[in-house]
CSV table of N, CA and C in Angstrom, one decimal:
chain,number,residue,atom,x,y,z
A,7,MET,N,-1.5,17.7,-5.7
A,7,MET,CA,-0.6,17.0,-4.9
A,7,MET,C,0.8,17.0,-5.5
A,8,GLN,N,1.7,17.5,-4.7
A,8,GLN,CA,3.1,17.5,-5.1
A,8,GLN,C,3.7,16.1,-5.0
A,9,ILE,N,4.3,15.6,-6.1
A,9,ILE,CA,4.9,14.2,-6.0
A,9,ILE,C,6.3,14.3,-5.7
A,10,THR,N,6.7,13.7,-4.6
A,10,THR,CA,8.1,13.7,-4.2
A,10,THR,C,8.5,12.3,-3.9
A,11,VAL,N,9.6,11.9,-4.5
A,11,VAL,CA,10.2,10.6,-4.2
A,11,VAL,C,11.5,10.8,-3.4
A,12,VAL,N,11.6,10.1,-2.3
A,12,VAL,CA,12.8,10.3,-1.4
A,12,VAL,C,13.5,9.0,-1.1
A,13,ASP,N,14.7,9.1,-0.6
A,13,ASP,CA,15.4,7.9,-0.2
A,13,ASP,C,14.7,7.2,0.9
A,14,TYR,N,14.9,5.9,1.1
A,14,TYR,CA,14.3,5.2,2.2
A,14,TYR,C,14.6,5.8,3.5
A,15,ASP,N,13.6,5.8,4.4
A,15,ASP,CA,13.7,6.4,5.7
A,15,ASP,C,13.3,5.3,6.7
A,16,SER,N,14.3,4.9,7.6
A,16,SER,CA,14.0,3.9,8.6
A,16,SER,C,12.9,4.2,9.6
A,17,ASN,N,12.5,5.5,9.7
A,17,ASN,CA,11.4,5.9,10.5
A,17,ASN,C,10.0,5.4,10.0
A,18,TRP,N,10.0,5.1,8.7
A,18,TRP,CA,8.7,4.6,8.1
A,18,TRP,C,8.1,3.4,8.9
A,19,GLU,N,9.0,2.5,9.3
A,19,GLU,CA,8.5,1.3,10.0
A,19,GLU,C,7.8,1.8,11.3
A,20,THR,N,8.4,2.7,12.1
A,20,THR,CA,7.9,3.2,13.3
A,20,THR,C,6.6,3.9,13.1
A,21,MET,N,6.5,4.7,12.0
A,21,MET,CA,5.2,5.4,11.6
A,21,MET,C,4.1,4.4,11.4
A,22,TYR,N,4.5,3.3,10.7
A,22,TYR,CA,3.5,2.2,10.4
A,22,TYR,C,3.0,1.6,11.7
A,23,LEU,N,3.9,1.2,12.6
A,23,LEU,CA,3.6,0.6,13.8
A,23,LEU,C,2.7,1.4,14.7
A,24,LYS,N,3.0,2.7,14.7
A,24,LYS,CA,2.1,3.6,15.5
A,24,LYS,C,0.7,3.7,15.0
A,25,GLU,N,0.6,3.8,13.6
A,25,GLU,CA,-0.7,3.8,13.0
A,25,GLU,C,-1.5,2.5,13.2
A,26,GLU,N,-0.7,1.4,13.0
A,26,GLU,CA,-1.3,0.1,13.2
A,26,GLU,C,-1.9,-0.1,14.6
A,27,GLN,N,-1.3,0.4,15.6
A,27,GLN,CA,-1.8,0.3,17.0
A,27,GLN,C,-3.1,1.1,17.1
A,28,ALA,N,-3.2,2.3,16.5
A,28,ALA,CA,-4.4,3.0,16.6
A,28,ALA,C,-5.5,2.3,15.8
A,29,LEU,N,-5.2,1.7,14.7
A,29,LEU,CA,-6.2,1.0,13.9
A,29,LEU,C,-6.7,-0.3,14.7
A,30,LYS,N,-5.8,-1.0,15.3
A,30,LYS,CA,-6.1,-2.2,16.1
A,30,LYS,C,-7.1,-1.8,17.2
A,31,GLU,N,-6.8,-0.7,17.9
A,31,GLU,CA,-7.7,-0.3,19.0
A,31,GLU,C,-9.1,0.1,18.5
A,32,MET,N,-9.1,0.7,17.3
A,32,MET,CA,-10.4,1.1,16.7
A,32,MET,C,-11.2,-0.1,16.2
A,33,LEU,N,-10.5,-1.0,15.5
A,33,LEU,CA,-11.2,-2.1,14.8
A,33,LEU,C,-11.5,-3.3,15.7
A,34,GLN,N,-10.6,-3.5,16.6
A,34,GLN,CA,-10.7,-4.7,17.6
A,34,GLN,C,-11.0,-6.0,16.9
A,35,GLU,N,-12.1,-6.7,17.1
A,35,GLU,CA,-12.3,-8.0,16.6
A,35,GLU,C,-12.6,-8.0,15.1
A,36,ASP,N,-12.9,-6.9,14.5
A,36,ASP,CA,-13.2,-6.8,13.1
A,36,ASP,C,-11.9,-7.0,12.3
A,37,LEU,N,-10.7,-6.7,12.9
A,37,LEU,CA,-9.4,-6.8,12.2
A,37,LEU,C,-8.9,-8.2,12.3
A,38,ILE,N,-8.5,-8.8,11.2
A,38,ILE,CA,-7.9,-10.1,11.2
A,38,ILE,C,-6.3,-9.9,11.2
A,39,SER,N,-5.9,-9.0,10.4
A,39,SER,CA,-4.4,-8.8,10.3
A,39,SER,C,-4.2,-7.5,9.6
A,40,SER,N,-3.0,-6.9,9.8
A,40,SER,CA,-2.6,-5.7,9.1
A,40,SER,C,-1.1,-5.9,8.7
A,41,PHE,N,-0.8,-5.2,7.6
A,41,PHE,CA,0.5,-5.3,7.0
A,41,PHE,C,1.0,-3.9,6.5
A,42,HIS,N,2.3,-3.7,6.7
A,42,HIS,CA,2.9,-2.5,6.1
A,42,HIS,C,3.3,-3.0,4.6
A,43,ILE,N,2.7,-2.3,3.6
A,43,ILE,CA,3.0,-2.6,2.2
A,43,ILE,C,3.5,-1.4,1.5
A,44,GLY,N,3.6,-1.5,0.2
A,44,GLY,CA,4.0,-0.3,-0.6
A,44,GLY,C,5.5,-0.1,-0.4
A,45,SER,N,6.0,0.9,-1.1
A,45,SER,CA,7.4,1.2,-1.2
A,45,SER,C,8.0,1.5,0.2
A,46,THR,N,7.3,2.2,1.1
A,46,THR,CA,7.9,2.5,2.4
A,46,THR,C,8.1,1.3,3.2
A,47,SER,N,7.6,0.1,2.8
A,47,SER,CA,7.8,-1.1,3.6
A,47,SER,C,9.0,-1.9,3.1
A,48,VAL,N,9.7,-1.4,2.1
A,48,VAL,CA,10.9,-2.1,1.5
A,48,VAL,C,12.2,-1.4,1.8
A,49,SER,N,13.0,-1.9,2.6
A,49,SER,CA,14.2,-1.3,3.0
A,49,SER,C,15.1,-0.9,1.8
A,50,GLY,N,15.5,0.3,1.7
A,50,GLY,CA,16.4,0.8,0.7
A,50,GLY,C,15.7,1.3,-0.6
A,51,LEU,N,14.3,1.1,-0.6
A,51,LEU,CA,13.6,1.6,-1.8
A,51,LEU,C,13.2,3.0,-1.7
A,52,LYS,N,13.5,3.8,-2.8
A,52,LYS,CA,13.0,5.2,-2.8
A,52,LYS,C,11.5,5.1,-2.9
A,53,ALA,N,10.9,6.1,-2.3
A,53,ALA,CA,9.4,6.1,-2.2
A,53,ALA,C,8.8,7.5,-2.0
A,54,LYS,N,7.6,7.7,-2.4
A,54,LYS,CA,6.8,8.8,-1.9
A,54,LYS,C,6.6,8.5,-0.4
A,55,PRO,N,6.8,9.5,0.5
A,55,PRO,CA,6.8,9.3,1.9
A,55,PRO,C,5.4,9.1,2.5
A,56,ILE,N,4.7,8.1,2.0
A,56,ILE,CA,3.3,7.8,2.4
A,56,ILE,C,3.3,6.3,2.8
A,57,ILE,N,2.8,6.1,4.0
A,57,ILE,CA,2.8,4.8,4.6
A,57,ILE,C,1.5,4.1,4.1
A,58,ASP,N,1.7,3.0,3.4
A,58,ASP,CA,0.6,2.1,2.9
A,58,ASP,C,0.4,1.0,3.9
A,59,ILE,N,-0.9,0.9,4.2
A,59,ILE,CA,-1.3,-0.1,5.2
A,59,ILE,C,-2.4,-1.0,4.5
A,60,LEU,N,-2.2,-2.3,4.6
A,60,LEU,CA,-3.2,-3.3,4.2
A,60,LEU,C,-3.9,-3.9,5.4
A,61,LEU,N,-5.2,-3.8,5.4
A,61,LEU,CA,-6.0,-4.4,6.4
A,61,LEU,C,-6.8,-5.5,5.9
A,62,VAL,N,-6.8,-6.6,6.6
A,62,VAL,CA,-7.6,-7.8,6.3
A,62,VAL,C,-8.6,-7.9,7.4
A,63,VAL,N,-9.9,-7.8,7.0
A,63,VAL,CA,-11.0,-7.8,8.0
A,63,VAL,C,-12.0,-8.9,7.8
A,64,ASN,N,-12.8,-9.1,8.8
A,64,ASN,CA,-13.8,-10.1,8.7
A,64,ASN,C,-14.9,-9.8,7.7
A,65,ASP,N,-15.4,-8.5,7.8
A,65,ASP,CA,-16.5,-8.1,6.9
A,65,ASP,C,-16.3,-6.7,6.4
A,66,ILE,N,-16.0,-6.6,5.1
A,66,ILE,CA,-15.6,-5.3,4.5
A,66,ILE,C,-16.8,-4.3,4.6
A,67,ALA,N,-18.0,-4.7,4.6
A,67,ALA,CA,-19.1,-3.8,4.7
A,67,ALA,C,-19.2,-3.2,6.1
A,68,GLY,N,-18.6,-3.9,7.1
A,68,GLY,CA,-18.6,-3.4,8.5
A,68,GLY,C,-17.7,-2.2,8.6
A,69,LEU,N,-16.8,-2.0,7.7
A,69,LEU,CA,-15.9,-0.8,7.7
A,69,LEU,C,-16.7,0.4,7.4
A,70,ASP,N,-17.8,0.3,6.6
A,70,ASP,CA,-18.6,1.4,6.2
A,70,ASP,C,-19.3,2.0,7.4
A,71,ALA,N,-19.6,1.2,8.3
A,71,ALA,CA,-20.3,1.7,9.6
A,71,ALA,C,-19.3,2.5,10.5
A,72,LEU,N,-18.0,2.3,10.2
A,72,LEU,CA,-16.9,2.9,11.0
A,72,LEU,C,-16.3,4.2,10.4
A,73,SER,N,-17.0,4.7,9.4
A,73,SER,CA,-16.5,5.9,8.7
A,73,SER,C,-16.1,7.0,9.7
A,74,SER,N,-17.0,7.3,10.6
A,74,SER,CA,-16.7,8.4,11.5
A,74,SER,C,-15.5,8.1,12.4
A,75,SER,N,-15.3,6.9,12.7
A,75,SER,CA,-14.1,6.5,13.5
A,75,SER,C,-12.8,6.7,12.7
A,76,PHE,N,-12.9,6.3,11.4
A,76,PHE,CA,-11.7,6.6,10.5
A,76,PHE,C,-11.5,8.1,10.4
A,77,GLU,N,-12.5,8.9,10.3
A,77,GLU,CA,-12.4,10.3,10.2
A,77,GLU,C,-11.8,10.9,11.5
A,78,LYS,N,-12.1,10.4,12.6
A,78,LYS,CA,-11.6,10.9,13.9
A,78,LYS,C,-10.0,10.6,13.9
A,79,LEU,N,-9.6,9.6,13.2
A,79,LEU,CA,-8.1,9.3,13.1
A,79,LEU,C,-7.5,10.1,12.0
A,80,GLY,N,-8.3,11.0,11.4
A,80,GLY,CA,-7.7,11.8,10.3
A,80,GLY,C,-7.8,11.3,8.9
A,81,TYR,N,-8.6,10.3,8.7
A,81,TYR,CA,-8.7,9.7,7.4
A,81,TYR,C,-9.9,10.2,6.6
A,82,GLU,N,-9.7,10.3,5.3
A,82,GLU,CA,-10.7,10.6,4.4
A,82,GLU,C,-11.3,9.3,3.8
A,83,VAL,N,-12.5,9.1,3.9
A,83,VAL,CA,-13.2,7.8,3.5
A,83,VAL,C,-13.5,7.9,2.0
A,84,MET,N,-12.9,7.0,1.2
A,84,MET,CA,-13.0,7.0,-0.2
A,84,MET,C,-13.8,5.9,-0.8
A,85,GLY,N,-14.3,5.0,0.0
A,85,GLY,CA,-15.1,3.8,-0.6
A,85,GLY,C,-14.2,2.9,-1.3
A,86,GLU,N,-14.7,2.2,-2.4
A,86,GLU,CA,-13.9,1.3,-3.1
A,86,GLU,C,-12.8,1.9,-3.9
A,87,PHE,N,-13.0,3.1,-4.4
A,87,PHE,CA,-12.0,3.9,-5.1
A,87,PHE,C,-11.2,3.1,-6.2
A,88,GLY,N,-12.0,2.5,-7.1
A,88,GLY,CA,-11.5,1.9,-8.3
A,88,GLY,C,-11.2,0.4,-8.2
A,89,ILE,N,-11.3,-0.2,-7.0
A,89,ILE,CA,-11.0,-1.6,-6.9
A,89,ILE,C,-12.2,-2.3,-6.2
A,90,LYS,N,-12.9,-3.1,-6.9
A,90,LYS,CA,-14.1,-3.7,-6.4
A,90,LYS,C,-13.8,-4.5,-5.1
A,91,GLY,N,-14.6,-4.2,-4.1
A,91,GLY,CA,-14.5,-5.0,-2.8
A,91,GLY,C,-13.5,-4.3,-1.8
A,92,ARG,N,-12.7,-3.4,-2.3
A,92,ARG,CA,-11.7,-2.7,-1.4
A,92,ARG,C,-12.4,-1.5,-0.7
A,93,ARG,N,-11.9,-1.1,0.5
A,93,ARG,CA,-12.2,0.1,1.1
A,93,ARG,C,-10.9,0.9,1.2
A,94,TYR,N,-10.9,2.1,0.7
A,94,TYR,CA,-9.7,2.9,0.7
A,94,TYR,C,-9.8,4.2,1.5
A,95,PHE,N,-8.8,4.5,2.3
A,95,PHE,CA,-8.8,5.6,3.2
A,95,PHE,C,-7.5,6.3,3.0
A,96,ARG,N,-7.5,7.7,3.1
A,96,ARG,CA,-6.2,8.4,3.0
A,96,ARG,C,-6.2,9.5,4.0
A,97,LYS,N,-5.0,9.8,4.4
A,97,LYS,CA,-4.8,10.7,5.5
A,97,LYS,C,-3.8,11.8,5.1
A,98,GLY,N,-4.1,13.0,5.4
A,98,GLY,CA,-3.1,14.1,5.2
A,98,GLY,C,-3.4,15.0,4.1
A,99,GLY,N,-4.5,14.8,3.4
A,99,GLY,CA,-4.9,15.7,2.3
A,99,GLY,C,-3.8,15.8,1.2
A,100,ASP,N,-3.5,17.0,0.8
A,100,ASP,CA,-2.4,17.1,-0.3
A,100,ASP,C,-1.1,16.7,0.2
A,101,ASN,N,-0.9,16.7,1.5
A,101,ASN,CA,0.4,16.2,2.1
A,101,ASN,C,0.2,14.9,2.7
A,102,ARG,N,-0.3,13.9,1.9
A,102,ARG,CA,-0.7,12.6,2.4
A,102,ARG,C,0.4,12.0,3.2
A,103,THR,N,0.0,11.3,4.3
A,103,THR,CA,1.0,10.6,5.2
A,103,THR,C,0.7,9.1,5.2
A,104,HIS,N,-0.5,8.7,5.1
A,104,HIS,CA,-0.9,7.3,5.2
A,104,HIS,C,-2.0,7.0,4.2
A,105,GLN,N,-2.1,5.8,3.8
A,105,GLN,CA,-3.3,5.3,3.0
A,105,GLN,C,-3.5,3.9,3.4
A,106,ILE,N,-4.8,3.5,3.5
A,106,ILE,CA,-5.2,2.2,3.9
A,106,ILE,C,-5.9,1.5,2.7
A,107,HIS,N,-5.6,0.3,2.5
A,107,HIS,CA,-6.2,-0.6,1.5
A,107,HIS,C,-6.8,-1.7,2.3
A,108,ALA,N,-8.1,-1.8,2.5
A,108,ALA,CA,-8.8,-2.8,3.3
A,108,ALA,C,-9.5,-3.8,2.4
A,109,PHE,N,-9.4,-5.1,2.7
A,109,PHE,CA,-10.0,-6.1,2.0
A,109,PHE,C,-10.6,-7.1,3.0
A,110,GLN,N,-11.7,-7.7,2.6
A,110,GLN,CA,-12.3,-8.8,3.3
A,110,GLN,C,-11.4,-10.0,3.2
A,111,PHE,N,-11.3,-10.8,4.2
A,111,PHE,CA,-10.4,-12.0,4.3
A,111,PHE,C,-10.4,-12.9,3.1
A,112,ASP,N,-11.5,-13.0,2.4
A,112,ASP,CA,-11.6,-14.0,1.3
A,112,ASP,C,-11.3,-13.3,-0.1
A,113,GLN,N,-10.9,-12.1,-0.1
A,113,GLN,CA,-10.5,-11.5,-1.3
A,113,GLN,C,-8.9,-11.7,-1.5
A,114,VAL,N,-8.6,-13.0,-1.6
A,114,VAL,CA,-7.3,-13.5,-1.6
A,114,VAL,C,-6.4,-12.9,-2.7
A,115,GLN,N,-6.9,-12.8,-3.9
A,115,GLN,CA,-6.1,-12.3,-5.0
A,115,GLN,C,-5.6,-10.9,-4.8
A,116,ASP,N,-6.4,-10.0,-4.3
A,116,ASP,CA,-5.9,-8.7,-4.0
A,116,ASP,C,-4.9,-8.6,-2.9
A,117,ILE,N,-5.2,-9.4,-1.8
A,117,ILE,CA,-4.3,-9.4,-0.7
A,117,ILE,C,-2.9,-10.0,-1.1
A,118,GLU,N,-3.0,-11.2,-1.7
A,118,GLU,CA,-1.7,-11.8,-2.2
A,118,GLU,C,-0.9,-10.9,-3.1
A,119,ARG,N,-1.6,-10.2,-4.0
A,119,ARG,CA,-0.9,-9.4,-5.0
A,119,ARG,C,-0.1,-8.3,-4.3
A,120,HIS,N,-0.7,-7.7,-3.3
A,120,HIS,CA,0.1,-6.6,-2.5
A,120,HIS,C,1.2,-7.2,-1.7
A,121,LEU,N,1.0,-8.3,-1.0
A,121,LEU,CA,2.0,-8.9,-0.2
A,121,LEU,C,3.2,-9.5,-1.0
A,122,SER,N,2.8,-10.2,-2.1
A,122,SER,CA,3.8,-10.8,-3.0
A,122,SER,C,4.7,-9.8,-3.6
A,123,PHE,N,4.1,-8.7,-4.1
A,123,PHE,CA,4.9,-7.6,-4.7
A,123,PHE,C,5.9,-7.0,-3.7
A,124,ARG,N,5.4,-6.8,-2.5
A,124,ARG,CA,6.3,-6.3,-1.4
A,124,ARG,C,7.5,-7.3,-1.1
A,125,ASP,N,7.1,-8.5,-0.9
A,125,ASP,CA,8.1,-9.5,-0.6
A,125,ASP,C,9.1,-9.8,-1.7
A,126,TYR,N,8.6,-9.7,-3.0
A,126,TYR,CA,9.5,-9.9,-4.1
A,126,TYR,C,10.5,-8.7,-4.2
A,127,LEU,N,10.1,-7.5,-4.0
A,127,LEU,CA,11.0,-6.4,-4.0
A,127,LEU,C,12.0,-6.5,-2.9
A,128,ARG,N,11.6,-7.0,-1.7
A,128,ARG,CA,12.5,-7.2,-0.6
A,128,ARG,C,13.6,-8.2,-0.9
A,129,GLN,N,13.3,-9.2,-1.8
A,129,GLN,CA,14.2,-10.3,-2.1
A,129,GLN,C,15.0,-10.1,-3.4
A,130,ASN,N,14.7,-9.0,-4.1
A,130,ASN,CA,15.3,-8.8,-5.4
A,130,ASN,C,15.8,-7.4,-5.5
A,131,PRO,N,17.1,-7.1,-5.1
A,131,PRO,CA,17.6,-5.8,-5.0
A,131,PRO,C,17.7,-5.1,-6.4
A,132,GLN,N,17.9,-5.8,-7.5
A,132,GLN,CA,18.0,-5.2,-8.8
A,132,GLN,C,16.7,-4.6,-9.2
A,133,VAL,N,15.6,-5.4,-9.0
A,133,VAL,CA,14.3,-5.0,-9.3
A,133,VAL,C,13.9,-3.8,-8.4
A,134,CYS,N,14.3,-3.9,-7.2
A,134,CYS,CA,14.0,-2.8,-6.2
A,134,CYS,C,14.6,-1.5,-6.7
A,135,THR,N,15.9,-1.6,-7.1
A,135,THR,CA,16.6,-0.4,-7.5
A,135,THR,C,16.0,0.2,-8.8
A,136,ALA,N,15.7,-0.7,-9.7
A,136,ALA,CA,15.1,-0.2,-11.0
A,136,ALA,C,13.7,0.5,-10.7
A,137,TYR,N,13.0,-0.1,-9.8
A,137,TYR,CA,11.7,0.5,-9.5
A,137,TYR,C,11.9,1.9,-8.8
A,138,GLY,N,12.8,2.0,-7.9
A,138,GLY,CA,13.1,3.3,-7.3
A,138,GLY,C,13.6,4.3,-8.3
A,139,ASP,N,14.4,3.9,-9.2
A,139,ASP,CA,14.9,4.8,-10.2
A,139,ASP,C,13.8,5.3,-11.1
A,140,LEU,N,12.9,4.4,-11.5
A,140,LEU,CA,11.8,4.7,-12.3
A,140,LEU,C,10.9,5.8,-11.6
A,141,LYS,N,10.6,5.5,-10.3
A,141,LYS,CA,9.8,6.4,-9.6
A,141,LYS,C,10.4,7.8,-9.5
A,142,SER,N,11.7,7.9,-9.3
A,142,SER,CA,12.4,9.2,-9.2
A,142,SER,C,12.3,9.9,-10.5
A,143,GLU,N,12.5,9.2,-11.6
A,143,GLU,CA,12.4,9.8,-13.0
A,143,GLU,C,10.9,10.3,-13.2
A,144,LEU,N,10.0,9.6,-12.8
A,144,LEU,CA,8.6,10.0,-13.1
A,144,LEU,C,8.2,11.1,-12.2
A,145,ALA,N,8.7,11.2,-10.9
A,145,ALA,CA,8.4,12.3,-10.0
A,145,ALA,C,9.0,13.6,-10.6
A,146,ALA,N,10.2,13.5,-11.2
A,146,ALA,CA,10.8,14.7,-11.8
A,146,ALA,C,10.0,15.1,-13.1
A,147,LYS,N,9.5,14.1,-13.8
A,147,LYS,CA,8.8,14.4,-15.1
A,147,LYS,C,7.3,14.9,-14.8
A,148,TYR,N,6.7,14.4,-13.8
A,148,TYR,CA,5.3,14.7,-13.4
A,148,TYR,C,5.2,15.2,-12.0
A,149,PRO,N,5.8,16.3,-11.6
A,149,PRO,CA,5.8,16.7,-10.2
A,149,PRO,C,4.4,17.0,-9.6
A,150,ASN,N,3.5,17.3,-10.5
A,150,ASN,CA,2.1,17.7,-10.0
A,150,ASN,C,1.0,16.9,-10.7
A,151,ASP,N,1.4,15.8,-11.3
A,151,ASP,CA,0.4,15.0,-12.1
A,151,ASP,C,0.4,13.6,-11.6
A,152,ILE,N,-0.4,13.2,-10.6
A,152,ILE,CA,-0.4,11.9,-10.0
A,152,ILE,C,-0.8,10.9,-11.0
A,153,GLU,N,-1.7,11.2,-12.0
A,153,GLU,CA,-2.1,10.3,-13.0
A,153,GLU,C,-1.0,10.0,-13.9
A,154,GLY,N,-0.2,11.0,-14.4
A,154,GLY,CA,0.9,10.7,-15.2
A,154,GLY,C,2.0,9.9,-14.5
A,155,TYR,N,2.2,10.2,-13.2
A,155,TYR,CA,3.1,9.4,-12.4
A,155,TYR,C,2.7,7.9,-12.3
A,156,GLY,N,1.4,7.7,-12.0
A,156,GLY,CA,0.9,6.4,-11.9
A,156,GLY,C,0.9,5.6,-13.2
A,157,ASP,N,0.5,6.3,-14.3
A,157,ASP,CA,0.5,5.7,-15.6
A,157,ASP,C,1.9,5.3,-16.0
A,158,GLY,N,2.9,6.1,-15.6
A,158,GLY,CA,4.3,5.8,-16.0
A,158,GLY,C,4.8,4.6,-15.3
A,159,LYS,N,4.3,4.2,-14.1
A,159,LYS,CA,4.7,3.1,-13.3
A,159,LYS,C,3.9,1.8,-13.7
A,160,ASP,N,2.8,2.0,-14.4
A,160,ASP,CA,1.8,0.9,-14.6
A,160,ASP,C,2.4,-0.4,-15.2
A,161,ASP,N,3.1,-0.2,-16.4
A,161,ASP,CA,3.6,-1.4,-17.0
A,161,ASP,C,4.6,-2.1,-16.2
A,162,PHE,N,5.5,-1.3,-15.5
A,162,PHE,CA,6.5,-1.9,-14.7
A,162,PHE,C,5.9,-2.7,-13.5
A,163,VAL,N,4.9,-2.1,-12.8
A,163,VAL,CA,4.3,-2.7,-11.7
A,163,VAL,C,3.5,-4.0,-12.1
A,164,LYS,N,2.8,-3.9,-13.2
A,164,LYS,CA,2.1,-5.1,-13.7
A,164,LYS,C,3.0,-6.3,-14.0
A,165,LYS,N,4.1,-6.0,-14.6
A,165,LYS,CA,5.1,-7.0,-15.0
A,165,LYS,C,5.7,-7.6,-13.7
A,166,VAL,N,6.1,-6.7,-12.7
A,166,VAL,CA,6.7,-7.2,-11.5
A,166,VAL,C,5.6,-8.0,-10.7
A,167,GLU,N,4.4,-7.5,-10.7
A,167,GLU,CA,3.3,-8.2,-9.9
A,167,GLU,C,3.2,-9.7,-10.5
A,168,GLN,N,3.3,-9.9,-11.8
A,168,GLN,CA,3.2,-11.2,-12.3
A,168,GLN,C,4.4,-12.0,-11.9
A,169,GLU,N,5.6,-11.5,-12.0
A,169,GLU,CA,6.8,-12.2,-11.5
A,169,GLU,C,6.7,-12.5,-10.1
A,170,ALA,N,6.2,-11.6,-9.3
A,170,ALA,CA,6.1,-11.7,-7.8
A,170,ALA,C,5.1,-12.9,-7.5
A,171,LEU,N,4.0,-12.9,-8.1
A,171,LEU,CA,3.0,-14.0,-7.8
A,171,LEU,C,3.6,-15.4,-8.2
A,172,LYS,N,4.3,-15.5,-9.4
A,172,LYS,CA,4.9,-16.7,-9.7
A,172,LYS,C,6.0,-17.1,-8.7
A,173,TRP,N,6.8,-16.1,-8.3
A,173,TRP,CA,7.8,-16.3,-7.3
A,173,TRP,C,7.2,-16.8,-6.0
A,174,HIS,N,6.1,-16.2,-5.6
A,174,HIS,CA,5.4,-16.5,-4.4
A,174,HIS,C,5.0,-18.0,-4.4
A,175,TRP,N,4.5,-18.5,-5.5
A,175,TRP,CA,4.0,-19.9,-5.5
A,175,TRP,C,5.2,-20.9,-5.7
A,176,LYS,N,6.3,-20.4,-6.2
A,176,LYS,CA,7.5,-21.3,-6.3
A,176,LYS,C,8.2,-21.4,-5.0
A,177,THR,N,8.1,-20.4,-4.1
A,177,THR,CA,8.8,-20.4,-2.9
A,177,THR,C,8.0,-20.8,-1.7
A,178,ARG,N,6.8,-21.1,-1.9
A,178,ARG,CA,5.8,-21.5,-0.9
A,178,ARG,C,6.2,-22.8,-0.3
């Protein structure tokens, strides 16, 4: 996979909304809520042009029975893919366009972690800029190494996630 970080694109929100509609039609009453997360959901943030979607569902195991429906929408079904209780789906192969992180409604810690990180970046332009710059540097350093790219972001992301969760509870 070629790692490319680009400037923010206002079309990303439209891409999310289009995909959200298809997912709502497919999941119907199984879906509680969906959210645009990740860097493409933060105005002004440099990002890999991949739309991250967070789904909150009634029963996570129920998504397993919908594997063929996800595949019809172009998704590769990846199971938990490293996070217990999550279901992960990706679309576009080596030129990935979308990825879904689905959690059962009561897996609050993972849901809040994603949403708080997004909201904190939206409210803190200096942190947002620093994150975008780091991602650009890492993409240049590891243009074909997703693990190197991810490892390079890990400390920054973990630190900001902690700040974001504290900020979330202070502003609630």
